[in-house]
Short mmCIF file of C-alpha atoms in Angstrom, two decimals:
data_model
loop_
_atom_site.label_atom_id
_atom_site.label_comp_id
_atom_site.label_asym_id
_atom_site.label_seq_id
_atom_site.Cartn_x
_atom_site.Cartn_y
_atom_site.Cartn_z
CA UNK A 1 -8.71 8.22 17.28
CA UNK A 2 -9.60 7.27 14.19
CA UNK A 3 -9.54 3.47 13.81
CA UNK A 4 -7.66 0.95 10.64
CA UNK A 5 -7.24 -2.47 10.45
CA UNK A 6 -4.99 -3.34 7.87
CA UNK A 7 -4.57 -7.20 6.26
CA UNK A 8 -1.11 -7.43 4.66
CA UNK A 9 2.40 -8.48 4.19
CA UNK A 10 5.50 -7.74 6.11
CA UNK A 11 9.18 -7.91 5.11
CA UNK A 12 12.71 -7.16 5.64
CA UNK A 13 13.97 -4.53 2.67
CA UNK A 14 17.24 -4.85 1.67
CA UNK A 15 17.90 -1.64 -0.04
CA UNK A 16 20.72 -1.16 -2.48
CA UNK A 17 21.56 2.38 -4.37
CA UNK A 18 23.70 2.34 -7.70
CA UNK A 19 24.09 4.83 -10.67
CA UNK A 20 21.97 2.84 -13.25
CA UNK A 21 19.54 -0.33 -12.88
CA UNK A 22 21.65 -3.39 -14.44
CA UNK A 23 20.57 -4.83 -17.23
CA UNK A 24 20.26 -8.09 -18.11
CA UNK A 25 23.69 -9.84 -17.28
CA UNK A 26 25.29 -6.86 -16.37
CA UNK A 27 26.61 -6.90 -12.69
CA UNK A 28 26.57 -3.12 -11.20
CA UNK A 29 28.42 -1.62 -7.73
CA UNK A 30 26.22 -0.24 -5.40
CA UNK A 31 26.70 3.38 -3.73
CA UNK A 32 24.84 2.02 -0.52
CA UNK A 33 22.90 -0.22 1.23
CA UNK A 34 19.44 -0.04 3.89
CA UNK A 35 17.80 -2.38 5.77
CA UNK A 36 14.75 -1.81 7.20
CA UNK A 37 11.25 -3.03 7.23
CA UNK A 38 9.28 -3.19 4.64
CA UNK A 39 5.70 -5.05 2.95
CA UNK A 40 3.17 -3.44 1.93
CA UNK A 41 0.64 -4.36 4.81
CA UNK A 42 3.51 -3.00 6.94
CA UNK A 43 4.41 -0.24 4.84
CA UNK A 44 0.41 1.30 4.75
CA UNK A 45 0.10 0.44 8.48
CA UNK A 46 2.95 2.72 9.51
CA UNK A 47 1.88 5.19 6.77
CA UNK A 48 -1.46 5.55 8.42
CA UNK A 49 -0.27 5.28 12.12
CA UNK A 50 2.66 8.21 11.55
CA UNK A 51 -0.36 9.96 10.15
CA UNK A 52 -2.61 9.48 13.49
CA UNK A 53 -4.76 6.61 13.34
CA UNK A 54 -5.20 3.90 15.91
CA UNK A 55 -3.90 0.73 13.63
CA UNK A 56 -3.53 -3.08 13.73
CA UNK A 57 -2.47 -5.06 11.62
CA UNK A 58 -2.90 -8.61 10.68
CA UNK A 59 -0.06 -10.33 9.21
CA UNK A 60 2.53 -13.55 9.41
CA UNK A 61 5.74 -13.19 10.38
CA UNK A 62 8.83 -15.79 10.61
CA UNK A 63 10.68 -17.49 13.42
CA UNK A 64 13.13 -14.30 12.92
CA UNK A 65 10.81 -11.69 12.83
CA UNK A 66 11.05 -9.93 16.75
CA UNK A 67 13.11 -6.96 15.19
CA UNK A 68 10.46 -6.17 12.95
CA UNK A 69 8.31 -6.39 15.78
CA UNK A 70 9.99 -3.76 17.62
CA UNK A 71 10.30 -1.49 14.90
CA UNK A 72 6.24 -1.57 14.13
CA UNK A 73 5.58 -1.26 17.41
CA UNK A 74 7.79 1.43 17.85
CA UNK A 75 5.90 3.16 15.45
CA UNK A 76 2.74 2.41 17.46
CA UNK A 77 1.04 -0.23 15.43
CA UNK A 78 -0.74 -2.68 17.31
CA UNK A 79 0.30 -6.41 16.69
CA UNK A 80 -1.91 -8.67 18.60
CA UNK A 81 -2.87 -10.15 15.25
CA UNK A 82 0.79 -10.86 13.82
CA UNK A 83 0.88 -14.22 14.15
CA UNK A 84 4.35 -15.99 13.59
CA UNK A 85 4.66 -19.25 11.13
CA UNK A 86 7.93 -21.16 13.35
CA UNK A 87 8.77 -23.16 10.19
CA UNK A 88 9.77 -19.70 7.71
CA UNK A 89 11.39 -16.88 7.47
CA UNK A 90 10.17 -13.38 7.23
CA UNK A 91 9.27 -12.27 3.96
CA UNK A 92 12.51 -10.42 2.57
CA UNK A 93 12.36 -7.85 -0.72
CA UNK A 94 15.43 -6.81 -2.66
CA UNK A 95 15.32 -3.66 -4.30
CA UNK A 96 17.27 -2.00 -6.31
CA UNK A 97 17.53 2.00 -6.88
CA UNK A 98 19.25 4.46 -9.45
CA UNK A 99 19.91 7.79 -9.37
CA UNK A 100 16.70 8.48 -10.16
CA UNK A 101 14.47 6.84 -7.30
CA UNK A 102 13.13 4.48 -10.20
CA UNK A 103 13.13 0.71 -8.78
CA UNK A 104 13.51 -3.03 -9.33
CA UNK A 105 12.08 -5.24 -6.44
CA UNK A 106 12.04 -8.84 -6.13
CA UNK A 107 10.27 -10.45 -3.07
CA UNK A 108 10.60 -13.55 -1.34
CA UNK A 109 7.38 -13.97 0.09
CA UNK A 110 8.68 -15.98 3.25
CA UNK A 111 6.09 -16.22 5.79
CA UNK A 112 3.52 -13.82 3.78
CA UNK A 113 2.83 -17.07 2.28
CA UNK A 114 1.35 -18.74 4.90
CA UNK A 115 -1.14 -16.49 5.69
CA UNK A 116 -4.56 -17.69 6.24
CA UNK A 117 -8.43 -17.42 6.53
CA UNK A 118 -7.66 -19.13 9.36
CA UNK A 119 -5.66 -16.25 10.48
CA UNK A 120 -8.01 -13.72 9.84
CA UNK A 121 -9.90 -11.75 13.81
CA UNK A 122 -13.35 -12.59 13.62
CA UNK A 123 -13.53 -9.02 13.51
CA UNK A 124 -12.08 -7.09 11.16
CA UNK A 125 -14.18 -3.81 11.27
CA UNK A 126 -14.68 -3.59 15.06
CA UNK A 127 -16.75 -0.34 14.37
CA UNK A 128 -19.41 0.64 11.95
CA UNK A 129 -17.11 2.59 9.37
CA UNK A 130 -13.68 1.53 10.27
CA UNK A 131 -11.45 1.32 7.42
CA UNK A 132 -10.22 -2.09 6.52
CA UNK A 133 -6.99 -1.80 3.99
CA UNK A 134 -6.06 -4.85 2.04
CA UNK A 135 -3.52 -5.25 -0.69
CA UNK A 136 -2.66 -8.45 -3.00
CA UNK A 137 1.15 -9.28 -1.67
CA UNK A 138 -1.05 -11.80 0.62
CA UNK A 139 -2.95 -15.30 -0.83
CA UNK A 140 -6.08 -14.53 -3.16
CA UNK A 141 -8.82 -16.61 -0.52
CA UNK A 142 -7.09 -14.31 2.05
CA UNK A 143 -7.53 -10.79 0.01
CA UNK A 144 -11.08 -12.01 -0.62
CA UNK A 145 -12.47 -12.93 2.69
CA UNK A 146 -10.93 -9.93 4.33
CA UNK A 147 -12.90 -8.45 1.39
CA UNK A 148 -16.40 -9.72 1.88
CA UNK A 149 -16.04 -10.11 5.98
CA UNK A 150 -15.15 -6.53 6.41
CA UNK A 151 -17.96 -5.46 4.04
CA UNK A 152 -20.06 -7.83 6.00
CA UNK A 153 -19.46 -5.99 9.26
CA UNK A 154 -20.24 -2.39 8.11
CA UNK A 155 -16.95 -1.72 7.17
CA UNK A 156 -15.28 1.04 4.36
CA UNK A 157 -13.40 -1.24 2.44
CA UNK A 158 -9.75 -0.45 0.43
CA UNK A 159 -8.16 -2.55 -1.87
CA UNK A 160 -5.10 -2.03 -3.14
CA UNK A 161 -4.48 -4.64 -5.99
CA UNK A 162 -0.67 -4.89 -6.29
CA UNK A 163 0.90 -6.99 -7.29
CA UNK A 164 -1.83 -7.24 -10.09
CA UNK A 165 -3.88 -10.40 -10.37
CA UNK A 166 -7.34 -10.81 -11.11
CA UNK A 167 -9.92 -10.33 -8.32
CA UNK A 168 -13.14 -12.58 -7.66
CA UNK A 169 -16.15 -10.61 -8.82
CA UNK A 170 -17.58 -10.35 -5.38
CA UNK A 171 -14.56 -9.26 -3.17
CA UNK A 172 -14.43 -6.40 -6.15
CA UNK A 173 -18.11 -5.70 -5.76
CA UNK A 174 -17.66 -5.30 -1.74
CA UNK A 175 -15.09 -2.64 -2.28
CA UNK A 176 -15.57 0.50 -0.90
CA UNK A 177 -12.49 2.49 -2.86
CA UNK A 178 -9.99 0.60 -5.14
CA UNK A 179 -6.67 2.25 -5.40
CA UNK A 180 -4.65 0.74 -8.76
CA UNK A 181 -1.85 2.03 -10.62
CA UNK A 182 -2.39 2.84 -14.01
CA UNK A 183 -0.35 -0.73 -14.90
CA UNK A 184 -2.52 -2.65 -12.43
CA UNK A 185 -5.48 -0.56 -13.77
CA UNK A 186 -5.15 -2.23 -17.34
CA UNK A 187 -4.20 -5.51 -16.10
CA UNK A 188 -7.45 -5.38 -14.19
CA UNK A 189 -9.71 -4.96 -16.98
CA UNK A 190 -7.35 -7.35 -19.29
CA UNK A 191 -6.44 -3.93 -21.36
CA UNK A 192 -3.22 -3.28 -23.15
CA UNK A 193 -0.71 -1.17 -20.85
CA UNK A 194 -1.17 2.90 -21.33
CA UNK A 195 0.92 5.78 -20.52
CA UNK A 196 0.11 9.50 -19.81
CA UNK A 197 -2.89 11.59 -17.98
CA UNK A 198 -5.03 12.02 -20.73
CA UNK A 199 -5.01 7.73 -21.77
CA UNK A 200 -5.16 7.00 -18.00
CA UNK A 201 -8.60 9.11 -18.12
CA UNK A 202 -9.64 7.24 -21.39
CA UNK A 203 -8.79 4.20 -19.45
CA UNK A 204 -10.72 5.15 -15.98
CA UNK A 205 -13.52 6.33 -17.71
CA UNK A 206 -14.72 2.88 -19.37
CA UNK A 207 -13.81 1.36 -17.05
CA UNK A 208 -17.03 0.21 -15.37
CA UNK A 209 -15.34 -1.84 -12.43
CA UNK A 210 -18.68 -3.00 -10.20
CA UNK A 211 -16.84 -1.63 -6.99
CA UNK A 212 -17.55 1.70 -5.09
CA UNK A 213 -15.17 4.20 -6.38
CA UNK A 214 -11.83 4.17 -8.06
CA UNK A 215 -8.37 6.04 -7.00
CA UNK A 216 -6.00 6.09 -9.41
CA UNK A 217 -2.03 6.40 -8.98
CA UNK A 218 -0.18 8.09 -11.37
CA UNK A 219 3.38 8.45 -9.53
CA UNK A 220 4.38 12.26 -10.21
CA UNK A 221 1.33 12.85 -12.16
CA UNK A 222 -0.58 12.44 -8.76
CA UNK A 223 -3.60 10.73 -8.79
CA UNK A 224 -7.25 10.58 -10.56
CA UNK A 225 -10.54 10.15 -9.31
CA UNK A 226 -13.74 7.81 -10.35
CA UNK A 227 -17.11 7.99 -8.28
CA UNK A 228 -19.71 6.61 -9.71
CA UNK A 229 -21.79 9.12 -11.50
CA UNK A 230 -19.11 11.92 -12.04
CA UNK A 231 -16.28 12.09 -14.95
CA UNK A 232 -12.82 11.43 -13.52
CA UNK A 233 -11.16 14.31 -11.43
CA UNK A 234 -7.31 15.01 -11.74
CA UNK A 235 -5.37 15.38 -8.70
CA UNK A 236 -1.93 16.41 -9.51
CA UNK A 237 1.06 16.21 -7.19
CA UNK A 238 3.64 18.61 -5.65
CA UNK A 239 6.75 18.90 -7.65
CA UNK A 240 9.48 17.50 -5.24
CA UNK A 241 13.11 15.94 -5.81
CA UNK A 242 12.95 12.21 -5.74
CA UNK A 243 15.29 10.35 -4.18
CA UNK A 244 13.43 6.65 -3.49
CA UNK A 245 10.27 6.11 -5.03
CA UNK A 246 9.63 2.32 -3.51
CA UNK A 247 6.69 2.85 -0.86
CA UNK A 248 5.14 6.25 -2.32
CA UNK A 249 1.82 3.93 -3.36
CA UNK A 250 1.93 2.33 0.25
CA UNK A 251 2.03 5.98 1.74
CA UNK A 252 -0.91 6.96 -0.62
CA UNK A 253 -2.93 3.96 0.55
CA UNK A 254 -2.10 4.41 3.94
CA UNK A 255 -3.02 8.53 4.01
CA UNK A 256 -6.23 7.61 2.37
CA UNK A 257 -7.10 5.42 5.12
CA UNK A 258 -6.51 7.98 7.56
CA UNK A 259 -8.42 10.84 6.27
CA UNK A 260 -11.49 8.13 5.20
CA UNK A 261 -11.33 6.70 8.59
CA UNK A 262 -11.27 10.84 10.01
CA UNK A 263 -14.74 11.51 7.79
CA UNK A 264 -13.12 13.37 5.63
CA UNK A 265 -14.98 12.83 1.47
CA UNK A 266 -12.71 10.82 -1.51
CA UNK A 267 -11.96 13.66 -2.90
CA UNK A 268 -10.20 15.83 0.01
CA UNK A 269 -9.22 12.48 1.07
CA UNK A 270 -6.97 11.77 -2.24
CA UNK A 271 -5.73 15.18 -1.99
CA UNK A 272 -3.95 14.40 1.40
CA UNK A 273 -2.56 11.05 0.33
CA UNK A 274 -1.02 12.48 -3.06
CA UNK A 275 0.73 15.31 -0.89
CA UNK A 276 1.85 12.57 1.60
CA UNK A 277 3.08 10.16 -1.26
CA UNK A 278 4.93 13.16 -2.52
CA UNK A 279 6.66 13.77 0.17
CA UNK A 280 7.61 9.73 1.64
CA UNK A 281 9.75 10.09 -1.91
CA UNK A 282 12.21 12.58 -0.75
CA UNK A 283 14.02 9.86 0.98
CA UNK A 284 15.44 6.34 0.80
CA UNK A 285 13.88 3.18 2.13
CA UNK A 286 9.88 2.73 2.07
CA UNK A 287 9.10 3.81 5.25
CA UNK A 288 12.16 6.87 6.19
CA UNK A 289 10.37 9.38 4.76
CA UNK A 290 6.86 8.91 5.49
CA UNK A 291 5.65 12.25 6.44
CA UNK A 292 3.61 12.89 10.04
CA UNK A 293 1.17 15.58 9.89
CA UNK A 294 2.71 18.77 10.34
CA UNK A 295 5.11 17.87 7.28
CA UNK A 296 1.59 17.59 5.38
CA UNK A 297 0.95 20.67 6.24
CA UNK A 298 3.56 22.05 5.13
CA UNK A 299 2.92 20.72 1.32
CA UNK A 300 0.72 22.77 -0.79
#
């Protein structure tokens, strides 16, 4: 089986449906309301392990966190290294979603917060080539040494910078494949914001980040690549009705792992995640509709 270790948040999602986001001051009705587990370290984990992959994930959890425990394990993601911080509570996101499966999220990052070095397995790539899959909703010293003792231990290295805050030169140097959004994209290089496939090229394509390779998301627009030496390559996604957009980038990341950790090139690689991204849409909560592989194949 192809082998992940993913270093990342975990949360409960509180999930609540209504016609139109509020604006400022204005108090709304909700149509419904999901709980469920959610994070993005938790989110990619199960993305990857639905998809195949033999995953573990390293984490914090609170005092309260056992039913999230069951549920990842449940979806056969190994938790020997999610530790649990006594004095806080599980990390807990509220989001918000209209009509059209656009979003508002606001996280409390509970015991995400008290993540540490500390924390960190002594071995993070336990085999020459096994993935390691970080994202930012975890401290900066944490991201970073994940970063650099991953790379240091032969492993391929994803980082996922959201939320988006600068990264220390040399964790972005040790990355293998860094997988932005177009917003985190700009905010990365300390550009102004840009919108549409042919400025998100523009934007890619001066980019001259020092890491390996560049995947960016682009929502229903799918995805573009950078390797180093070759112009940008579009990958555009399936046209599909959305219902819940919160975890499609988590599902990306986490599909990419699997097919990088399975051999598979960036390219075919990016191709599987923007199909599986596509399709973990399709239904509410982050993690309800994240697809296992026979629904991938069933996406052109």
């Amino acid at each position: 089986m192809p082998s992940i270790t993913v270093v990342g948040s975990v949360n409960r999602d509180l999930v609540l449906t209504v016609e139109d986001l509020p604006r400022p001051g204005e108090t709304v009705l909700a149509r419904g309301f999901v709980e469920g587990v959610g994070g993005k370290g938790a989110n990619q984990a199960v993305a990857a392990a639905r998809l195949g992959s033999q995953v573990r994930l390293v984490a914090r959890v609170g005092a309260d966190g056992e039913p999230i425990r069951r549920v990842l394990a449940a979806e056969g993601v190994d938790l020997d290294a999610v530790l649990t911080a006594p004095d806080a509570r599980t990390g807990i996101a509220s989001v918000v979603v209209d009509r059209a499966g656009e979003n508002t999220i606001v996280v409390n990052p509970g015991a995400n917060a008290v993540l540490s070095v500390e924390d960190l397995p002594q071995w993070l790539a336990r085999t020459p080539g096994e993935v390691v899959l970080v994202q930012h909703e975890v401290a900066a010293d944490v991201v970073e040494a994940a970063v650099l003792r991953a790379r240091e231990q032969g492993g391929t290295v994803v980082l996922n910078p959201a939320p988006a805050r600068p990264v220390a030169p040399a964790a972005l140097a040790a990355v293998d494949v860094l997988v932005p959004n177009l917003g985190e994209l700009a905010a990365l290089l300390g550009a102004e914001p840009v919108s549409g496939l042919a400025a998100a090229r523009a934007l890619l394509e001066r980019a001259g980040l020092p890491c390996g390779a560049v995947v960016v998301t682009l929502g229903a627009d799918g995805a573009l690549i950078k390797q180093p030496g070759r112009p940008a390559v579009h990958l555009p996604a399936p046209v599909v009705d959305a219902v819940d957009t919160v975890g499609a980038g988590d599902t990306f990341c986490g599909a990419l792992a699997d097919a990088l950790a399975r051999g598979a090139d960036l390219p075919a690689a990016a191709a599987r995640a923007v199909r599986a991204a596509s399709l973990a849409v399709t239904g509410l909560g982050a993690q309800s509709s994240m697809p296992y592989p026979a629904q991938l194949d069933t996406v052109p």
